[in-house]
Coordinates of C-alpha atoms in Angstrom, one line a residue:
X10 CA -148.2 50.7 82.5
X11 CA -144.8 49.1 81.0
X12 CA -144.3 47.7 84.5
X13 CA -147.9 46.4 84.4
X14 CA -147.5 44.3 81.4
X15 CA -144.2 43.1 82.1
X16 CA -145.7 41.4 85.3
X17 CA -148.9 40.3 83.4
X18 CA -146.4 38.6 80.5
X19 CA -144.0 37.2 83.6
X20 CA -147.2 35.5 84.9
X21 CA -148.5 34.0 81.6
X22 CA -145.2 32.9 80.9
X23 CA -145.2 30.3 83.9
X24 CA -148.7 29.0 83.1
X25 CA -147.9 26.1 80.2
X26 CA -151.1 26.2 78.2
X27 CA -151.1 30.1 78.0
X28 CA -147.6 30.1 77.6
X29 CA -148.4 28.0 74.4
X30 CA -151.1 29.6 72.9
X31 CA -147.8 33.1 73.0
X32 CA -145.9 31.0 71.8
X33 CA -148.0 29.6 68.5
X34 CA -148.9 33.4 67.8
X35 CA -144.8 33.7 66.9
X36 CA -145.0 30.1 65.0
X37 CA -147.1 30.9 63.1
X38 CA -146.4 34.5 61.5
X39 CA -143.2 32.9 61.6
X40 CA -143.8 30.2 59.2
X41 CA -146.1 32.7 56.6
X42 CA -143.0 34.8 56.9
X43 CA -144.6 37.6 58.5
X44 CA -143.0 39.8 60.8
X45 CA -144.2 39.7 64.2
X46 CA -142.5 40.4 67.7
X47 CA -140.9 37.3 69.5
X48 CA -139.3 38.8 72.6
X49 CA -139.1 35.0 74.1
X50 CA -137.5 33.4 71.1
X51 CA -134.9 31.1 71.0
X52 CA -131.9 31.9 69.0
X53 CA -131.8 28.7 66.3
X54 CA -129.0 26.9 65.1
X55 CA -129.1 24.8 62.7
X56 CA -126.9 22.0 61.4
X57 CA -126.9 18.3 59.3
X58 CA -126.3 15.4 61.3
X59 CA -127.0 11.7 60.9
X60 CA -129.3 10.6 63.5
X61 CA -128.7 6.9 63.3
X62 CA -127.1 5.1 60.5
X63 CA -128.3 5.7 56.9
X64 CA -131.2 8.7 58.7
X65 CA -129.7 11.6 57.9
X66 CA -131.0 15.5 58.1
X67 CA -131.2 18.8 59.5
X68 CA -131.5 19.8 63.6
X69 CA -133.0 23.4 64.3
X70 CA -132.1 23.8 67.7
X71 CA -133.7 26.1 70.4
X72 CA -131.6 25.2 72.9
X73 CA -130.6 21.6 74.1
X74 CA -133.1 21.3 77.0
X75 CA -135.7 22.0 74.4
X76 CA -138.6 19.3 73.7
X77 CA -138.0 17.2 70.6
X78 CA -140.1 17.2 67.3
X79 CA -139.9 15.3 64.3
X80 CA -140.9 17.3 61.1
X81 CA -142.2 15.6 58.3
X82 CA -142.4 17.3 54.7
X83 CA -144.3 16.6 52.1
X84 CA -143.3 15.4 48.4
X85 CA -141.9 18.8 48.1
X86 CA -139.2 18.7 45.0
X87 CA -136.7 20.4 47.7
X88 CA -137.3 18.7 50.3
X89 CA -135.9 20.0 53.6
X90 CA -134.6 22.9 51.9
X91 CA -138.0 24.1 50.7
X92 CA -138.5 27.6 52.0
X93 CA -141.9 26.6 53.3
X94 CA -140.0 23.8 55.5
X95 CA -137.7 26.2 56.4
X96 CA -139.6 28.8 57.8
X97 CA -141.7 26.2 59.7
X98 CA -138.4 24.5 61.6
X99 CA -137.1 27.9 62.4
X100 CA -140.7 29.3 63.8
X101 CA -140.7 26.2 65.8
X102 CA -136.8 25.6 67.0
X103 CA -137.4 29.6 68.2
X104 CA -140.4 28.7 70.4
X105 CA -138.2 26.3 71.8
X106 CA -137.8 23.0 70.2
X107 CA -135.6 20.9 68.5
X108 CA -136.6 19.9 65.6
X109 CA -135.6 17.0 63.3
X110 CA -136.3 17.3 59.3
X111 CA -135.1 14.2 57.7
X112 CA -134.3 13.3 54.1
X113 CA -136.6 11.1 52.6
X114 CA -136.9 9.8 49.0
X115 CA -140.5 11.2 49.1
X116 CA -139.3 14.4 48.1
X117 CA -138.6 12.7 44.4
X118 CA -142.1 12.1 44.5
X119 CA -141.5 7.9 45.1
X120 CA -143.5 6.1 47.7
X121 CA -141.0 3.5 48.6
X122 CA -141.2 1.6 52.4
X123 CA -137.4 2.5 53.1
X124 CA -138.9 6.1 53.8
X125 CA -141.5 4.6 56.4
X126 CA -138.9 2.4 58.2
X127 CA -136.4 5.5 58.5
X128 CA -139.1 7.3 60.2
X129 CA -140.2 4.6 62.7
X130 CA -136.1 4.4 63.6
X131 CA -135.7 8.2 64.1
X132 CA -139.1 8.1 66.3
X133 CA -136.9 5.6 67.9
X134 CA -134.4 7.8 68.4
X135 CA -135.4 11.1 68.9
X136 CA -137.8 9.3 72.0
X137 CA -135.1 7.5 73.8
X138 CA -135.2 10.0 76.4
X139 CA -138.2 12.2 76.6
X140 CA -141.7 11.9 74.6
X141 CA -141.2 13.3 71.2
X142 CA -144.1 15.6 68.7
X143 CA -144.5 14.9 65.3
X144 CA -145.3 17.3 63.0
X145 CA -146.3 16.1 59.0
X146 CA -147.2 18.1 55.5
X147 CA -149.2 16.4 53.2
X148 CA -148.1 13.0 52.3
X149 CA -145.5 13.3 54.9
X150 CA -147.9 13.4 57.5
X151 CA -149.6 10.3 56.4
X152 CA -146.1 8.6 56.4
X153 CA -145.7 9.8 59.9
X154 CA -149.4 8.2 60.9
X155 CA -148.4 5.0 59.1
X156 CA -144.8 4.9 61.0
X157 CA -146.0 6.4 64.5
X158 CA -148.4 2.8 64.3
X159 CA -145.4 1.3 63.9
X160 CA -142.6 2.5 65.8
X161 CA -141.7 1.0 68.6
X162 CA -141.9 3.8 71.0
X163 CA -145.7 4.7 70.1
X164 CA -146.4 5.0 73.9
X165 CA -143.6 7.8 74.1
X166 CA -145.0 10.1 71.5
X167 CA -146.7 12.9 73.0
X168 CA -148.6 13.6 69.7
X169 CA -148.6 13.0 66.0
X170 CA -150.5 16.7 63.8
X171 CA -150.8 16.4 60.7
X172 CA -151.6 19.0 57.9
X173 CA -152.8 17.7 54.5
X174 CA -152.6 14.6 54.7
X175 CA -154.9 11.7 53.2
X176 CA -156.5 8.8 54.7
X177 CA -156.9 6.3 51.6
X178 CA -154.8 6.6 48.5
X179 CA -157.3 5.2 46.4
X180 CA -159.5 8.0 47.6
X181 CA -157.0 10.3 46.6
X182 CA -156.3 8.8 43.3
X183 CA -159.9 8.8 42.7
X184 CA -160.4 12.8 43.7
X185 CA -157.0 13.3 41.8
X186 CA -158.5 11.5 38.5
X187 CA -161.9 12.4 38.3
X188 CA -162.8 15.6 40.8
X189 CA -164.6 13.8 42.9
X190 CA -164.5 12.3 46.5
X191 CA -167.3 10.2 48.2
X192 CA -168.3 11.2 51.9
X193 CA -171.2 9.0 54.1
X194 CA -171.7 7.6 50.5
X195 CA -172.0 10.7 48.9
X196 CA -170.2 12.2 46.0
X197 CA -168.4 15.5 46.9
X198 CA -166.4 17.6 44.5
X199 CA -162.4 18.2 44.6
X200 CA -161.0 20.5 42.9
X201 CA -157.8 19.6 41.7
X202 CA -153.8 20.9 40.6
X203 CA -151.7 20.2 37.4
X204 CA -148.5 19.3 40.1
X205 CA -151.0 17.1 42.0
X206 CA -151.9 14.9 39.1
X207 CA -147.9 14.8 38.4
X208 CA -147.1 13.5 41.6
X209 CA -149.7 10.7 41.1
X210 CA -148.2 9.6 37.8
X211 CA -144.7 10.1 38.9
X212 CA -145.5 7.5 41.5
X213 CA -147.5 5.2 39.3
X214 CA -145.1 4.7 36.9
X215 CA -142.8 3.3 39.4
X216 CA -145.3 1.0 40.8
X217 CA -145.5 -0.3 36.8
X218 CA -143.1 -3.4 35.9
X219 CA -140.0 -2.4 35.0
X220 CA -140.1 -3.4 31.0
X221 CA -143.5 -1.4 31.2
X222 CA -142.7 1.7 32.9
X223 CA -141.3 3.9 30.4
X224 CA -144.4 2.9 27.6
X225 CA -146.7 3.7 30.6
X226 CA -144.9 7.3 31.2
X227 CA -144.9 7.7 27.0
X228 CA -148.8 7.0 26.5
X229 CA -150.1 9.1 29.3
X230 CA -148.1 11.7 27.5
X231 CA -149.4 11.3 24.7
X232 CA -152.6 10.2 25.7
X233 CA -152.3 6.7 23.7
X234 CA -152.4 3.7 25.3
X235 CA -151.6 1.4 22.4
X236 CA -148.7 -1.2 23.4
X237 CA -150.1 -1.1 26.9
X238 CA -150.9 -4.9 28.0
X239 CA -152.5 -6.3 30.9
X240 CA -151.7 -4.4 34.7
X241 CA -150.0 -2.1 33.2
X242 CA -153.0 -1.1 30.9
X243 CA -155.3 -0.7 33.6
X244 CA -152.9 1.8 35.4
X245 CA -152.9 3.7 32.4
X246 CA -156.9 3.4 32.2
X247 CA -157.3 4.1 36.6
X248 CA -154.8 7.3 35.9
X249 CA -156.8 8.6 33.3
X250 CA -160.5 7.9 33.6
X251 CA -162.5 10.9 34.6
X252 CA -165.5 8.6 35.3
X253 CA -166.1 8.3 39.6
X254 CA -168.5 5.4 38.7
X255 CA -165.5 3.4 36.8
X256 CA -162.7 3.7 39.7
X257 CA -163.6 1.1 42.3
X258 CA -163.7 -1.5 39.1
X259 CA -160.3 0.0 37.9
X260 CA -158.5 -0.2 41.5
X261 CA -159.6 -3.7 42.0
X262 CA -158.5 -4.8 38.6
X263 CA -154.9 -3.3 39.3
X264 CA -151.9 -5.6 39.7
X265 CA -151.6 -6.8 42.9
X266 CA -148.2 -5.5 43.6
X267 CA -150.0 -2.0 42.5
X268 CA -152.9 -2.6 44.8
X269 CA -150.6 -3.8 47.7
X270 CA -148.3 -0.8 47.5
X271 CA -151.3 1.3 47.7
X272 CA -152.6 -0.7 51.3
X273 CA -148.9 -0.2 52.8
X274 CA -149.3 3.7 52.0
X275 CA -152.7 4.3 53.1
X276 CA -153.1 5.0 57.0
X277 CA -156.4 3.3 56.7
X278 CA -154.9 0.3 57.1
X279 CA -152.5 1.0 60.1
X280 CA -154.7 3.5 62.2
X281 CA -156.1 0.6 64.6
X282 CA -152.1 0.3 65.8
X283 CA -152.0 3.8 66.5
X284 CA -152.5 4.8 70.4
X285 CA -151.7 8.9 70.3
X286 CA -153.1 11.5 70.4
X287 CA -153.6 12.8 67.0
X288 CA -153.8 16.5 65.4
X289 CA -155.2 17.6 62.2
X290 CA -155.3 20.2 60.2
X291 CA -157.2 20.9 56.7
X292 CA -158.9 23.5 54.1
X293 CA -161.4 22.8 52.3
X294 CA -160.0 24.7 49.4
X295 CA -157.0 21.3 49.4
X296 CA -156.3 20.9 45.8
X297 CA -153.8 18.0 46.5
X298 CA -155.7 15.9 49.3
X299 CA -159.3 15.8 48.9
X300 CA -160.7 17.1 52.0
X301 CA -162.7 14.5 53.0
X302 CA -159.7 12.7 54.2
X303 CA -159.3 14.7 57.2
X304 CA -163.2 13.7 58.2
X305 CA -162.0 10.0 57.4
X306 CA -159.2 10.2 59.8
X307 CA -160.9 11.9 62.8
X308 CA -163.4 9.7 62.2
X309 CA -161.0 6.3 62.5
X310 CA -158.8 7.5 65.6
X311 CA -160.2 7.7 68.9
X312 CA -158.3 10.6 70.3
X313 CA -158.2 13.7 67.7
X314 CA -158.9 17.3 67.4
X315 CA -160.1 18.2 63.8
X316 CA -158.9 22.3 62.7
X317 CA -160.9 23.5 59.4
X318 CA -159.6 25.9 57.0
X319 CA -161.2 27.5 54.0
X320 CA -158.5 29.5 52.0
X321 CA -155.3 27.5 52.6
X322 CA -154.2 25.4 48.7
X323 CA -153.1 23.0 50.4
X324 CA -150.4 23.5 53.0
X325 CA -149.4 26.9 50.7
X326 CA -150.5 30.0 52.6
X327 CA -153.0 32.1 50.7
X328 CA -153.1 36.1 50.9
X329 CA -153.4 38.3 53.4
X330 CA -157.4 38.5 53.4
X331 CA -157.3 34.5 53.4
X332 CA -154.6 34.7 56.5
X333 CA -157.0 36.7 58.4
X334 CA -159.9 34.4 58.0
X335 CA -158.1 31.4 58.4
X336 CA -155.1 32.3 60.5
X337 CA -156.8 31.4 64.1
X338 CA -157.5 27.7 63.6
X339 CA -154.1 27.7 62.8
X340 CA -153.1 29.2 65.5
X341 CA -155.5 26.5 67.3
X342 CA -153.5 23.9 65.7
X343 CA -149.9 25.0 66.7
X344 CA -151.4 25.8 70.1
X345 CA -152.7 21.9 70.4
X346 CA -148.9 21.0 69.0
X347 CA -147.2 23.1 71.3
X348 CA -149.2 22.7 74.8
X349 CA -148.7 18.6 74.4
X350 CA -144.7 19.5 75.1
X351 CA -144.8 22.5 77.4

């Protein structure tokens, strides 16, 4: 019997898309943490370089003739050194990759265009001899659609998959502020998170002027807008209103560096550049992106494959009833992610 399953693994191995599908079984209870048999896993080393001047972050390496992947986190306050992240580079480097995390002022919760160029240049890079994968969590993976439309060497990326990620910013302001979404001109519920609404004010405050920002952060604090004049009022009004019927009046009264910012961050406006083939995941249960987004998105890209969950918050795992239920359209996903490179 041994001797029959040994032959029956050797043969699946040399088939790519079963090999795969093996292969995203370890990549998965690999990034939840779970223990799980990998007898064909790479060892991983990992190690900070600098990719190209002023890109700098960590390579989890399965071995140097392994395919290359660029990993994209989300506004995660620890960045590449969340455990989540962590877990995810090392399931991956083991199934053999190489996998690029970079270090991106997103993690402080900014949405500044430095962070979009550096990941066109290390697509770029990381392409310059081989088709790459891109992997992206939350707002990182909108990031990574918006710079894959961009980069140079969008005809040498294999794929882009993204896992949380948003397709307007103003329709996640609006599911952030109010709790609801609109779908086929429908209103649809979203259930949102404290952190979530953070991260949206974080941001907004930067986008205020300068003279303005620290009265804006003071009277959402305390709830008062008194002092506030002009733009910055109405950010203070869009941020707080609870009313879906007031918010397409509030975003189009916004400054127009505020409303500009929001166009350069929202895929939306990039996706008709984007040529690849494109991967998403999503649960239902998102309280940080509504999920309607991932509809939007599949919807606006000609080549995608659309994976449904339904106990995931967000990209965080839920229990072990919830992993059981959701844990094979993940698997789906990775399998997609992996097969493109084997």
């Amino acid at each position: 019997m041994a001797v029959v399953v040994v032959v029956v693994s050797a043969v699946v191995w040399t088939i790519p898309p079963m090999r795969a599908r093996v292969k995203a079984v370890g990549v998965v209870t690999g990034a939840a943490g779970i223990p799980f048999p990998r007898p064909w896993a790479r060892s991983v080393e990992v190690r900070a370089i600098e990719l190209a001047p002023g890109v700098e972050g960590d390579m989890y390496s399965g071995g140097d003739d392994a395919p290359m992947l660029l990993f994209v986190p989300g506004a995660a306050p620890k960045g590449r050194e969340d455990t989540r992240v962590v877990r995810a580079a090392e399931a991956l480097a083991a199934a053999n990759r190489r996998v690029f995390v970079p270090e991106l002022m997103l993690y402080r919760r900014t949405f500044e265009h430095e962070d979009i160029d550096l990941l066109a240049t290390a697509m770029d890079v990381l392409a310059e001899e081989e088709p790459i994968g891109v992997l992206g969590f939350s707002y990182g993976g909108s990031f990574a659609l918006i710079a894959g439309a961009h980069a140079r060497v969008s005809g040498d990326i294999s794929y882009i998959a993204v896992f949380g990620a948003y397709y307007s910013l103003e329709h996640v302001i609006q599911g952030i502020t109010t709790g609801s979404t609109l779908l086929d001109g429908k209103p649809r519920a979203f259930e949102t998170v404290p952190e979530a609404r953070d991260i949206l004010t974080s941001a907004a405050v930067r986008l205020a002027p300068e003279t303005q920002a620290a009265r804006l952060r003071a009277a959402i604090e305390k709830e008062d807008p008194m002092g506030l004049r002009g733009g910055t009022r109405v950010i203070y009004e869009l941020l707080t209103n609870d009313d879906p019927a007031r918010s397409a009046d509030l975003l189009a009264a916004l400054p127009e560096r505020f409303k500009s910012t929001l166009e350069d961050f929202s895929p939306a406006r990039h996706l008709e550049d984007l040529e690849v083939p494109v991967f998403i995941l999503q649960s239902k249960k998102d309280a940080a992106t509504p999920w309607t987004e991932a509809f939007l998105l599949e919807r606006a890209l000609p080549r995608t494959r659309l994976a449904l969950l339904h106990h995931f918050s967000h990209v965080n795992p839920p229990g072990l009833r919830g992993w059981l239920l959701d844990g094979p359209k993940a698997w789906q996903f990775v399998s997609w992610m992996l097969e493109a490179q084997e």
